[in-house]
Tab-separated table of C-alpha atoms and ligand atoms in Angstrom:
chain	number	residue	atom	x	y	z
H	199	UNK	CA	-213.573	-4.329	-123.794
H	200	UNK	CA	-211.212	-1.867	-122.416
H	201	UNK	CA	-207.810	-1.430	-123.220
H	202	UNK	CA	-204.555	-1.501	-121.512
H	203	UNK	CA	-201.459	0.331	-122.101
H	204	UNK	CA	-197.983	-0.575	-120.848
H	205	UNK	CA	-194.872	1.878	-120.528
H	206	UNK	CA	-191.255	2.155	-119.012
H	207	UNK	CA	-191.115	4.117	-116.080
H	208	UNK	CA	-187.257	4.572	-116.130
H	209	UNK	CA	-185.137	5.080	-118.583
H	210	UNK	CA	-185.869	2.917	-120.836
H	211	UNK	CA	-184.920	-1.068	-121.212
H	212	UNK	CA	-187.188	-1.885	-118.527
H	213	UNK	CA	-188.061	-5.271	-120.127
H	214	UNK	CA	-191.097	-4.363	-121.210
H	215	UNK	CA	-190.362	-6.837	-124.429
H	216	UNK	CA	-190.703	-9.751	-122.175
H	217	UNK	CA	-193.996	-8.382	-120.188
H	218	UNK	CA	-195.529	-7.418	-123.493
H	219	UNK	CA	-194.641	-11.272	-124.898
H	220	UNK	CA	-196.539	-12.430	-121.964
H	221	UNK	CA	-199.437	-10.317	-122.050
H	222	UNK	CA	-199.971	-10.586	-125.682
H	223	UNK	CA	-201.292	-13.999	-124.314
H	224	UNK	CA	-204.496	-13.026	-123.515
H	225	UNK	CA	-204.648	-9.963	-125.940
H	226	UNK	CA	-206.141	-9.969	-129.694
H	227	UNK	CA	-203.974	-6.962	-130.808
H	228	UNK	CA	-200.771	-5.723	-129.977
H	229	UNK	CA	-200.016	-1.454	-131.265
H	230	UNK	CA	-196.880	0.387	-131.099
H	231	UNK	CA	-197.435	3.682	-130.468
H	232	UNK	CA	-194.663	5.967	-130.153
H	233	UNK	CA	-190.677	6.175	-130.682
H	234	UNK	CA	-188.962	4.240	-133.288
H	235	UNK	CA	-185.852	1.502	-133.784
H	236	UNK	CA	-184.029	3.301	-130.948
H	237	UNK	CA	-186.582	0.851	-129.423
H	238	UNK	CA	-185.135	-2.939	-128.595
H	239	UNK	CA	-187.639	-5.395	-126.996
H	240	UNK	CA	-185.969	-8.925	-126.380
H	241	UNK	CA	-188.070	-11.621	-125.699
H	242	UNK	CA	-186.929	-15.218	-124.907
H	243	UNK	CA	-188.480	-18.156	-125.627
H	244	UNK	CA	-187.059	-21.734	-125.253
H	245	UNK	CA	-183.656	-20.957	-126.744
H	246	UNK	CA	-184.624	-18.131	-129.576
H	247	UNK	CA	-183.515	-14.805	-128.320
H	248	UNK	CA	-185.689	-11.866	-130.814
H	249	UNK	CA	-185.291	-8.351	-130.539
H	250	UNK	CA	-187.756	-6.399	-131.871
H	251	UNK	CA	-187.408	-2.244	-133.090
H	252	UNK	CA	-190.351	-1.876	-134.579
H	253	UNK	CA	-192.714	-4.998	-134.587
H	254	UNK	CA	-195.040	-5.307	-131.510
H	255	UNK	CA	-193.729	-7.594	-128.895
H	256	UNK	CA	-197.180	-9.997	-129.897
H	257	UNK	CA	-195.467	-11.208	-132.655
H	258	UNK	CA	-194.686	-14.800	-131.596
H	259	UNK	CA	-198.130	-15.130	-130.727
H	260	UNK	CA	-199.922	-16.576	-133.916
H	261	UNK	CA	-202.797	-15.309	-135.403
H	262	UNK	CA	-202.423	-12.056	-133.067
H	263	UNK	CA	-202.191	-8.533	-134.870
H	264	UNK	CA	-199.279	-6.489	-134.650
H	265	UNK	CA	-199.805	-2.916	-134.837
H	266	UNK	CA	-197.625	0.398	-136.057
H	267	UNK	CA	-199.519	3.290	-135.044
H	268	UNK	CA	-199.038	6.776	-136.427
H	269	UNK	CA	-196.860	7.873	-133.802
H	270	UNK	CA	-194.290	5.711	-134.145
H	271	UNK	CA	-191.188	7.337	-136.838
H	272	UNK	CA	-190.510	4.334	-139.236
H	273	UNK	CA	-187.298	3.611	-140.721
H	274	UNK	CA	-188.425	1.171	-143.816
H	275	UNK	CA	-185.186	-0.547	-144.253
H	276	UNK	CA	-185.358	-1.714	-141.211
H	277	UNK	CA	-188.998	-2.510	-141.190
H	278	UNK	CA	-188.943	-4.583	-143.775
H	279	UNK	CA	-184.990	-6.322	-142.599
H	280	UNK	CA	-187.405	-6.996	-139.153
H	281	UNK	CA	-190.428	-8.739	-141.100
H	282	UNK	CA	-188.202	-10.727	-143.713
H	283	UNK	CA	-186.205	-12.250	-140.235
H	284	UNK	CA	-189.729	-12.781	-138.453
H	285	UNK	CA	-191.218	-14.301	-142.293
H	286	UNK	CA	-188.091	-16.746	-142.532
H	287	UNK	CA	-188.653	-17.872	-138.893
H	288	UNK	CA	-192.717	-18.737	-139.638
H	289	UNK	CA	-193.811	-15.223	-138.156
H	290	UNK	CA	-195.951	-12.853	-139.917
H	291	UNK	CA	-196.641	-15.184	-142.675
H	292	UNK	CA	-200.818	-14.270	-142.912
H	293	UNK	CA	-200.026	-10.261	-144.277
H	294	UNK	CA	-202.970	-9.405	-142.350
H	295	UNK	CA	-201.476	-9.771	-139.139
H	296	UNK	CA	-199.691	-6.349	-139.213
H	297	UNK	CA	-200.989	-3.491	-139.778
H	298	UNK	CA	-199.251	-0.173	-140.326
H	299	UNK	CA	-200.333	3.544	-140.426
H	300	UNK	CA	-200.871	5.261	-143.273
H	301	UNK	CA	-200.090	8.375	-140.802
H	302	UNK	CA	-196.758	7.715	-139.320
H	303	UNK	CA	-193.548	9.440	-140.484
H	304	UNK	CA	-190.698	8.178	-142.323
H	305	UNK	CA	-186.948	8.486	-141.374
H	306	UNK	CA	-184.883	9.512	-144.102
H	307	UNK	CA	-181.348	8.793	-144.408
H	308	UNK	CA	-180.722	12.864	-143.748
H	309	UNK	CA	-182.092	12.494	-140.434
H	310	UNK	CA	-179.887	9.688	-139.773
H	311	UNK	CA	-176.814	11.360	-141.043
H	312	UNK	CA	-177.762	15.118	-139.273
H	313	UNK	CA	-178.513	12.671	-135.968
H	314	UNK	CA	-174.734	11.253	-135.858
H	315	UNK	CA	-173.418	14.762	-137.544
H	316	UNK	CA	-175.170	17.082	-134.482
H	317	UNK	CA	-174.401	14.277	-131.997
H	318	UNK	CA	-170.192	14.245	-132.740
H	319	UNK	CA	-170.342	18.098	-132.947
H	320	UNK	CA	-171.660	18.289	-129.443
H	321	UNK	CA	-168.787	16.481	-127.714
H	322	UNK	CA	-169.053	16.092	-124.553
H	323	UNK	CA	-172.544	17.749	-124.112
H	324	UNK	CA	-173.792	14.732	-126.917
H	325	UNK	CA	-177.303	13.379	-125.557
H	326	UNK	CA	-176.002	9.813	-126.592
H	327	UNK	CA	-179.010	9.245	-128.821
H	328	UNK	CA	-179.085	5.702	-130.888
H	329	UNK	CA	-178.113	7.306	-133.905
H	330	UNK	CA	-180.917	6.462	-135.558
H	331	UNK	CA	-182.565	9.571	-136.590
H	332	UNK	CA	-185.276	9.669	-134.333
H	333	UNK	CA	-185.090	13.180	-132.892
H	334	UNK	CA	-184.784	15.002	-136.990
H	335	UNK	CA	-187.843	12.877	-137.571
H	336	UNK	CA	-189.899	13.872	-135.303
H	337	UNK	CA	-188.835	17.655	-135.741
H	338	UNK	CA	-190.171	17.392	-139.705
H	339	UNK	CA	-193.260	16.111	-138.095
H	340	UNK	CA	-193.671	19.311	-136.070
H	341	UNK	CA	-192.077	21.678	-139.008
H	342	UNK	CA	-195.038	20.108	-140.847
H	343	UNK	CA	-192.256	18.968	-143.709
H	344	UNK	CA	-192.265	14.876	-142.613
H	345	UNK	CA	-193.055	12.421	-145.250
H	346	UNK	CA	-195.621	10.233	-144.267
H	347	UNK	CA	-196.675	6.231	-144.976
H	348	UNK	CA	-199.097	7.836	-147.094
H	349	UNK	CA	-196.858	10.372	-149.179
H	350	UNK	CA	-194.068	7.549	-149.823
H	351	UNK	CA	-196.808	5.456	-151.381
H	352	UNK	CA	-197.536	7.853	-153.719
H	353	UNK	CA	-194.720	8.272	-156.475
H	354	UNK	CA	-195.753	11.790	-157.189
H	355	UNK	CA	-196.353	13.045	-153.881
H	356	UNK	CA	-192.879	11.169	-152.607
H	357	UNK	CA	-190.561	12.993	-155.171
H	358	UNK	CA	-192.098	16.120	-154.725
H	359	UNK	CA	-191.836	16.220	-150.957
H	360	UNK	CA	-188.422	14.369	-151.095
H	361	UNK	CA	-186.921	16.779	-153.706
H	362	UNK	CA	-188.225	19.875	-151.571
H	363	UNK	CA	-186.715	18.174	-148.308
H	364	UNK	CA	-183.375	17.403	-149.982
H	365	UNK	CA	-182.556	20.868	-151.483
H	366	UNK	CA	-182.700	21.933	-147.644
H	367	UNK	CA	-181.346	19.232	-145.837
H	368	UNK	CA	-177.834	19.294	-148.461
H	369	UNK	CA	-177.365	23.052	-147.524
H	370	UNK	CA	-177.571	22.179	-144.064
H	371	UNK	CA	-175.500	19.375	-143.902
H	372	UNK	CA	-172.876	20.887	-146.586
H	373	UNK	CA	-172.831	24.333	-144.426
H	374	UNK	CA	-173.888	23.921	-141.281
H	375	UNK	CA	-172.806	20.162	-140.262
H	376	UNK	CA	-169.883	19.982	-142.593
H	377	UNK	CA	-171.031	17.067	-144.143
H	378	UNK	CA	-171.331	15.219	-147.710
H	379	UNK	CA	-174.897	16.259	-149.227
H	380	UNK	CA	-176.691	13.214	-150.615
H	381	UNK	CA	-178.112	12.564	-153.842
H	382	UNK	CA	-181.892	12.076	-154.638
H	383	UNK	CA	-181.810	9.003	-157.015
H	384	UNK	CA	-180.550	6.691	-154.473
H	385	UNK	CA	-183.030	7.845	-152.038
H	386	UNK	CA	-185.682	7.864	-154.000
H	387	UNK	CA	-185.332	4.216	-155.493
H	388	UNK	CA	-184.666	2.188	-152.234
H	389	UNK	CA	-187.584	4.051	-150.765
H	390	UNK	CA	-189.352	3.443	-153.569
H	391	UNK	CA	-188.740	-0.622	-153.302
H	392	UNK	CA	-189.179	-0.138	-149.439
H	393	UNK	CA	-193.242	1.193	-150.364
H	394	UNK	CA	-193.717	-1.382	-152.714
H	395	UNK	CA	-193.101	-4.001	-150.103
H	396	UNK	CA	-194.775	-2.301	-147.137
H	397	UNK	CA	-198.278	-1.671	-148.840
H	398	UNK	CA	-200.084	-4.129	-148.604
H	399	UNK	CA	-199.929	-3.892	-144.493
H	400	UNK	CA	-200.886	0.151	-144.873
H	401	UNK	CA	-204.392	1.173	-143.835
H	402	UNK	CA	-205.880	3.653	-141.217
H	403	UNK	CA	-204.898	1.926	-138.463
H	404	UNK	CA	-207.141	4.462	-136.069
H	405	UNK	CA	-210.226	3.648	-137.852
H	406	UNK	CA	-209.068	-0.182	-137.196
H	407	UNK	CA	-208.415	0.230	-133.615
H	408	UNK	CA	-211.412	2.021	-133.187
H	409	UNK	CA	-213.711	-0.541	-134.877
H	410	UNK	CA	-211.605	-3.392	-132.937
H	411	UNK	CA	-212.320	-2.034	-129.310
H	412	UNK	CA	-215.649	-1.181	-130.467
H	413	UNK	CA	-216.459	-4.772	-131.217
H	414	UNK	CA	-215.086	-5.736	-127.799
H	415	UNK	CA	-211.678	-7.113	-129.116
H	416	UNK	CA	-208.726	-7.258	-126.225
H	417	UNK	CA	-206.056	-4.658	-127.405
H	418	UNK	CA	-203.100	-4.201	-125.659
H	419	UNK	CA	-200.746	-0.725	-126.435
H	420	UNK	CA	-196.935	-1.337	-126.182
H	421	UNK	CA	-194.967	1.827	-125.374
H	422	UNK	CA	-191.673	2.253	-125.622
H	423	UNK	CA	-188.420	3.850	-123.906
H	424	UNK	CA	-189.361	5.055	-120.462
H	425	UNK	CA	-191.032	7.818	-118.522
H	426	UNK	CA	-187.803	9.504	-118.032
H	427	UNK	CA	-187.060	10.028	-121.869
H	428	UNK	CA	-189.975	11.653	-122.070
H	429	UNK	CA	-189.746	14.850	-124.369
H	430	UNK	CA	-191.750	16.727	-121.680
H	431	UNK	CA	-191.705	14.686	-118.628
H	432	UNK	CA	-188.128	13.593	-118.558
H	433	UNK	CA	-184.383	14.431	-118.018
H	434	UNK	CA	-184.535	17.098	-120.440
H	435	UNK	CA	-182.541	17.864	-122.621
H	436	UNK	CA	-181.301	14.508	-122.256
H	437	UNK	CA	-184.556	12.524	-123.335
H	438	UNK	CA	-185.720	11.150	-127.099
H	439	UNK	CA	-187.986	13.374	-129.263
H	440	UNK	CA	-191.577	11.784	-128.304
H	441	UNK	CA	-193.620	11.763	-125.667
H	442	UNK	CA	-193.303	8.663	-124.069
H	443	UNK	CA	-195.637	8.774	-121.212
H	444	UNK	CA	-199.039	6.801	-121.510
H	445	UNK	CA	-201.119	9.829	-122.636
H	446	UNK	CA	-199.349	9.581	-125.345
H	447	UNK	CA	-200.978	6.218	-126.307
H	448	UNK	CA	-204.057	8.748	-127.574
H	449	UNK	CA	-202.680	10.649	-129.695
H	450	UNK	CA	-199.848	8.249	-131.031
H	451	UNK	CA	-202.679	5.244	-132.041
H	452	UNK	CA	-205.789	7.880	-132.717
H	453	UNK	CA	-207.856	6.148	-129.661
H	454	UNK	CA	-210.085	8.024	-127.353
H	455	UNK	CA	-208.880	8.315	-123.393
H	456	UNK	CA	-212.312	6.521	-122.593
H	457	UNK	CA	-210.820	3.367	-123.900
H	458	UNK	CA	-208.481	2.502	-121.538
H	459	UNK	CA	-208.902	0.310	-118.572
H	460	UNK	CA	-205.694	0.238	-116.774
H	461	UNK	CA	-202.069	1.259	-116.904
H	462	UNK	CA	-199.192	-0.886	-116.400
H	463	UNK	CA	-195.574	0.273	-115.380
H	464	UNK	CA	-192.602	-2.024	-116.125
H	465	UNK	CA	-190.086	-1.052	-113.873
H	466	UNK	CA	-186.819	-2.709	-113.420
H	467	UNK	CA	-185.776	-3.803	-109.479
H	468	UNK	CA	-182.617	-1.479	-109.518
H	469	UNK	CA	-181.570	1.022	-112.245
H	470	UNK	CA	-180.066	1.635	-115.732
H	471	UNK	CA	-179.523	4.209	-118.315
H	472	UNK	CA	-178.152	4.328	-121.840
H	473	UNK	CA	-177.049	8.024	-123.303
H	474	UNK	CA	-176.206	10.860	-121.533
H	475	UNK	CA	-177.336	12.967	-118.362
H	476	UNK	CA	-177.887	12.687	-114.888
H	477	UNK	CA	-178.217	9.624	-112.844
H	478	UNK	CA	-178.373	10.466	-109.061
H	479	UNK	CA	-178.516	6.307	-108.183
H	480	UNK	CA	-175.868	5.084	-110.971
H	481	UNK	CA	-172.751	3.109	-109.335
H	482	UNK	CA	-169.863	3.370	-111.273
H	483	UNK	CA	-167.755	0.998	-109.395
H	484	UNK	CA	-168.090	-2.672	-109.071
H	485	UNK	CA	-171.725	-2.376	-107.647
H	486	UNK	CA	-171.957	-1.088	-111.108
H	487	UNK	CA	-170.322	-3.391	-113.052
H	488	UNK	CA	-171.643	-6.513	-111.285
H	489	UNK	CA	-175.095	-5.220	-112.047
H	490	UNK	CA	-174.223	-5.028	-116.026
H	491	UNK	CA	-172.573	-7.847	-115.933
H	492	UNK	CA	-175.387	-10.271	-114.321
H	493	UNK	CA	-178.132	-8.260	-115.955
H	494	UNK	CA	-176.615	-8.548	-119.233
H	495	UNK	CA	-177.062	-4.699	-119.399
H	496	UNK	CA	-175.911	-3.721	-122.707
H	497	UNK	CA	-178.080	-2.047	-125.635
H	498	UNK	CA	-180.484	-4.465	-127.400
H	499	UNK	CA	-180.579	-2.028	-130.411
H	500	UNK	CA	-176.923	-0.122	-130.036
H	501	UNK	CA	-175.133	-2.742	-128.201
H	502	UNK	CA	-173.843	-0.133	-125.572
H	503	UNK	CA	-173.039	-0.907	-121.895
H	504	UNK	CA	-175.283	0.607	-119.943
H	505	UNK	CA	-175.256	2.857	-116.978
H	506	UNK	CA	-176.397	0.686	-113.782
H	507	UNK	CA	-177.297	1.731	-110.482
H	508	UNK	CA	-179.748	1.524	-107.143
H	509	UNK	CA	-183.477	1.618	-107.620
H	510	UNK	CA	-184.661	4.984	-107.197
H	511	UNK	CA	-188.241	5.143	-105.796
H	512	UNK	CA	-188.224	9.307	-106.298
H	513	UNK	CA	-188.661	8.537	-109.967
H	514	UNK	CA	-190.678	5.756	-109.627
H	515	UNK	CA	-193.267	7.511	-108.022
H	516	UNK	CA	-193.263	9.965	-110.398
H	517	UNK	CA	-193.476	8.116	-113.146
H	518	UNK	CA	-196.125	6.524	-111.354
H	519	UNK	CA	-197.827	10.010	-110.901
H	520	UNK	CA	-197.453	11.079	-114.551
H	521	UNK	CA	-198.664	7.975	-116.233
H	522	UNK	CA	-201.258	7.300	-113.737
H	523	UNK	CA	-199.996	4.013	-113.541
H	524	UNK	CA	-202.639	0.533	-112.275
H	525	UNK	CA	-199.878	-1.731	-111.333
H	526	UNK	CA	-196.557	-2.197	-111.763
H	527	UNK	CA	-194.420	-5.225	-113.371
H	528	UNK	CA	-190.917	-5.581	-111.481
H	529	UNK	CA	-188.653	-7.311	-113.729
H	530	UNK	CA	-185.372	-8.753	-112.997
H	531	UNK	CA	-185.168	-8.863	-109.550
H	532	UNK	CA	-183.237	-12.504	-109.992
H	533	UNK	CA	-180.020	-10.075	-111.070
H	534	UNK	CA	-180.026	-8.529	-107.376
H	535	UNK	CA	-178.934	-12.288	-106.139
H	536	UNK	CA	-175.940	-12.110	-104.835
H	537	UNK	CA	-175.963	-7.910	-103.657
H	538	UNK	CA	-175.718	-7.422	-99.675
H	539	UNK	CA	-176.835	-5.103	-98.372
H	540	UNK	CA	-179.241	-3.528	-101.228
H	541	UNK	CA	-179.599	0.041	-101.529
H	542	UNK	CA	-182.743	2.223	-102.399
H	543	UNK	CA	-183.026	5.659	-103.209
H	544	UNK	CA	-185.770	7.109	-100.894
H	545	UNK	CA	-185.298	10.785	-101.299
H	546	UNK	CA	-182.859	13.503	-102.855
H	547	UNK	CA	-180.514	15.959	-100.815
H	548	UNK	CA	-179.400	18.815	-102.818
H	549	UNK	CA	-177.271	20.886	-100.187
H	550	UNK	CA	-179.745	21.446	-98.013
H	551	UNK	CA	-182.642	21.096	-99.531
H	552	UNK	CA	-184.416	17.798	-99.607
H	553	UNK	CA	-186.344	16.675	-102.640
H	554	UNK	CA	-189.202	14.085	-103.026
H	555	UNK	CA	-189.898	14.731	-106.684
H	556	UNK	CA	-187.322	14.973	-109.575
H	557	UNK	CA	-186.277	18.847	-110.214
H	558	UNK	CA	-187.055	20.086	-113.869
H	559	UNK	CA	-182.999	21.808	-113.758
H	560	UNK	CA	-180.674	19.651	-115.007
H	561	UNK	CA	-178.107	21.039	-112.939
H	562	UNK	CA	-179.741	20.412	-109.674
H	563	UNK	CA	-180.550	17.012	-110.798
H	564	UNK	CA	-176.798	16.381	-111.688
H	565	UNK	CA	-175.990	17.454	-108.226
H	566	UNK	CA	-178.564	15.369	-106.213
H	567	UNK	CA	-177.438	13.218	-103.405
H	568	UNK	CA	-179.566	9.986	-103.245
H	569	UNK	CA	-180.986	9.036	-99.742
H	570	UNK	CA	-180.650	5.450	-99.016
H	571	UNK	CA	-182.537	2.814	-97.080
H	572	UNK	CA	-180.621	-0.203	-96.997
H	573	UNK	CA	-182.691	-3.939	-96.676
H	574	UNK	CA	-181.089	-7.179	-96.267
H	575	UNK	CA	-180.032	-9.002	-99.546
H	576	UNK	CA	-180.608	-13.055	-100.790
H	577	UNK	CA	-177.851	-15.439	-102.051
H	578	UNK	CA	-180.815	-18.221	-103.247
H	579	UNK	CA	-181.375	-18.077	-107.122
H	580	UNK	CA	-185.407	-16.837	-107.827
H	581	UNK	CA	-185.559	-18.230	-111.194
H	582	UNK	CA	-187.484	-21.411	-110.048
H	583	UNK	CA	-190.153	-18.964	-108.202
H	584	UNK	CA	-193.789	-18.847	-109.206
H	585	UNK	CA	-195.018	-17.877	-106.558
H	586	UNK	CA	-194.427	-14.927	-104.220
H	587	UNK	CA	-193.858	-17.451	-101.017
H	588	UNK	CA	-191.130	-19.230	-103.200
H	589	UNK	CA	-188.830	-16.330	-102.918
H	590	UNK	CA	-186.557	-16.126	-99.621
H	591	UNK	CA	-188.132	-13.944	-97.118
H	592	UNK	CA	-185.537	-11.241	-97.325
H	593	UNK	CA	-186.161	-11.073	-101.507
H	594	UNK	CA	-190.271	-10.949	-100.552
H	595	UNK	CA	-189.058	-7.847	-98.157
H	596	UNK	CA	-187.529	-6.420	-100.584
H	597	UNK	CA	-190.563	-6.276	-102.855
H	598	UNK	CA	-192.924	-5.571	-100.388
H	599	UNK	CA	-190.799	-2.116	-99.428
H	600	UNK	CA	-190.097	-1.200	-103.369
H	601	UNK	CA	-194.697	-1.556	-103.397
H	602	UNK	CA	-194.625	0.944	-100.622
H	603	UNK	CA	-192.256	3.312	-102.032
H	604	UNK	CA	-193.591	3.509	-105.199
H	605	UNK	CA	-197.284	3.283	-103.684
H	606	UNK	CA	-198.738	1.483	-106.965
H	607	UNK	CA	-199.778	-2.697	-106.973
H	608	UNK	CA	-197.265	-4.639	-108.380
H	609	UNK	CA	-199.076	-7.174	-110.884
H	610	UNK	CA	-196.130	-9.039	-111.929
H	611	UNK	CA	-192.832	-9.964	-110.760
H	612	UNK	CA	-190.491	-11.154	-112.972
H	613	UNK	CA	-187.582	-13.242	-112.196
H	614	UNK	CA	-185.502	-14.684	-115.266
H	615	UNK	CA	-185.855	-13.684	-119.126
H	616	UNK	CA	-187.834	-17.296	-119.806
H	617	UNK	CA	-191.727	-16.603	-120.266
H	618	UNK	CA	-192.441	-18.949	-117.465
H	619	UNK	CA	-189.899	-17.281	-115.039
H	620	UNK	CA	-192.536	-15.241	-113.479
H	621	UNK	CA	-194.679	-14.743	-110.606
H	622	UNK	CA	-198.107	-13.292	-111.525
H	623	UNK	CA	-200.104	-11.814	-108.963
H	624	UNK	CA	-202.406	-10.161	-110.608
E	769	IMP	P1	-182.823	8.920	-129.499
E	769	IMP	O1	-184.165	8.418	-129.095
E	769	IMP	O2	-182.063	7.991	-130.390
E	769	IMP	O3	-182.867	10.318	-130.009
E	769	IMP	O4	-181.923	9.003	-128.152
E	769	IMP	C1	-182.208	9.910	-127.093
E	769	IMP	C2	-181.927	9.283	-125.736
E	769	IMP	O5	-182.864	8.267	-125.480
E	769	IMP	C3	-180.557	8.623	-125.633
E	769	IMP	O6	-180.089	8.768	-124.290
E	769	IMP	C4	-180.848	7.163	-125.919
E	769	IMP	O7	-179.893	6.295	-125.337
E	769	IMP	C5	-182.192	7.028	-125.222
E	769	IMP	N1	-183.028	5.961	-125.785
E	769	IMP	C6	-183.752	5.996	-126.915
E	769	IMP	N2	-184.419	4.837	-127.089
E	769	IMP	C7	-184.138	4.082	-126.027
E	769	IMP	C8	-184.569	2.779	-125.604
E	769	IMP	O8	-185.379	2.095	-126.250
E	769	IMP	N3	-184.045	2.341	-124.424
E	769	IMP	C9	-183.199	3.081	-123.685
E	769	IMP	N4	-182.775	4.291	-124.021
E	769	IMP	C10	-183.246	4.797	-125.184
């Protein structure tokens, strides 16, 4: 049975926590493939409100098995604070419903600390990462120096590589990032504890996924951030440090491109941004505001506000281009009640020159002026629609114009945080 992968095509915090929750339904397997606990997926059910960093959003599906692929960078203090919360709420209580890779990297508390250090030294030109180390994890990986799953399970191998790792990281930090070095006993016993309670979910989760699609179980691949944090498709420099577009569900989970089946975009009806960099559709007035404020826009995993604007269908389309995207979930459109006129972002002008695609340079993207269509608005609330003819005809409009734009099927539509508030079309 094919697969099916699901990514952000913004910026991130698309609500692809909630789409995943719903589509874990009808899936066996849910994998993680790429970034790390910069990631928050919220999912509501009844009146429990969980955010997830690191657990597959299928995790409050029993009997369903949660999956941390090798590309995702694994912090395991907070790996193991996310699966003693899920344990003591009845989660994750059968060990073999998660599965980790013995492949994917650890953070280290040095990443953390040069990710805040490199961040306050850059001011004003900071990217506004989460802080989390994310970005000095994933350049170990690439300077071939990362510890693995693998390496911190074995005592011998861990305080080799860690002792190695820390003679260079204290120089740097002492001399370069004027910051306190950090000592290797610490480290290496809370890391230490971490592996001990992490092993028993470790195993080559590849060789898993490969047997499970194989043997025509339903596996559904979780991405995470968006399309425009992409470490080679995005707002560059201002992105994360992975490749978050759906080809990167190959190489982050070890599965074949043959496997896949069809690509689904969450994409929120307007849009918002946490961090730095440009934003050609962000409204920093009361449009603004009243968009953060009814959207509950602030950071699942930080807790910043973030940046809100107009839906932009230039980026849209392109992350519809780039990830080859099947269909499209629209989430949130109940937060646009209210907003009259509505505003989308058709095109860029950049003095004279008109753009239909996003420009690589950040400086002409910082100077792009958004071309807007404007469409009617709604004052009736959606969150009682399950059905496309319950919204009001100037909502279904609205809808029907963002499909056009962004020239992919929407499959979903999704109209309050609750499970059931959703129209399914597809
Ligand atoms: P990092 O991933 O922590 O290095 O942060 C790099 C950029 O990506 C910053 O602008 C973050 O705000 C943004 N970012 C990282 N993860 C997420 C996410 O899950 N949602 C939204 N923005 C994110």
């Amino acid at each position: 049975m094919p697969a099916v992968v699901v990514v952000g095509v913004q910026w991130g915090d698309e609500g692809k926590g909630k789409v995943v929750d719903l589509l874990a339904r009808d899936n066996d397997i849910i994998v993680r493939f790429g970034g790390g606990n910069n990631a928050g997926h919220t999912l509501l059910v009844g009146d429990e409100r969980t955010v997830l960093h690191l657990i597959p959003s299928g995790v409050l599906h029993q009997g369903k098995i949660c999956v941390i692929g090798n590309g995702v960078v694994i912090d395991p203090e907070v790996l193991v604070a996310e699966l003693s919360a899920l344990r003591r709420r009845g989660y994750l209580t059968d060990d073999a419903c998660l599965k980790i890779s013995d492949e994917a990297h650890v953070i280290m508390p040095y990443h953390k600390a040069i990710d805040l250090a490199r961040e306050r030294l850059r001011g004003k030109g900071a990217v506004g990462t989460t802080g989390r180390g994310i970005g000095p994890t994933y350049e170990d990986k690439m300077a071939r120096t990362g510890i693995r799953v693998v390496d911190l399970l074995e005592e011998g191998t861990f305080r080799e590589k860690l002792e190695r790792n820390l003679e260079e990281k204290n120089i740097y930090l002492r001399s370069i990032l004027k910051e306190p070095g950090m000592e290797f006993g610490a480290i290496f016993d809370a890391y230490r504890q971490h592996a001990d309670r992490l092993r028993r979910y470790v195993t080559d989760t590849a060789l898993y996924l490969h047997d499970a699609i194989r043997d025509g179980r339903r596996v559904l691949f979780e991405g995470a951030q968006g399309t425009m944090l992409d470490v080679d498709h995005g707002t560059y420099p201002y992105v994360t440090s992975s490749n978050t577009v759906s080809g990167a569900v190959c190489a982050g989970a070890g599965v074949g491109p043959a496997s896949f089946q069809s690509v689904i975009g969450i994409c929120k009806a307007y849009t918002t941004r946490v961090g730095n960099g440009p934003f050609p559709t962000e409204e920093q007035g009361a449009i603004g505001e009243r968009l953060r404020e009814s959207g509950d826009e602030f950071g699942a995993t930080t807790g910043r506000p973030r940046r809100c604007g107009w839906f932009d269908a230039v980026l849209v389309r392109q992350a519809g281009r780039l990830n080859g995207l099947t269909g499209i979930a629209l989430t949130k459109l109940d937060v646009l009640t209210g907003l009259d006129p509505l505003r989308i972002c058709v095109r860029y002008r950049v003095g004279a020159q008109q753009f239909d695609t996003v420009p690589a340079s950040t400086r002409v993207l910082e100077r792009a002026i958004p071309e807007y269509e404007e469409m009617p608005g709604w004052t009736a609330p959606l969150r009682g629609a399950r059905r496309l003819a319950d919204l009001p005809p100037t909502a279904r409009r609205y809808v029907a114009r963002l499909e056009e734009l962004t020239a992919t099927p929407f499959t979903i539509v999704s109209v309050g945080a609750e499970r059931e508030e959703t129209i399914v079309l597809d």
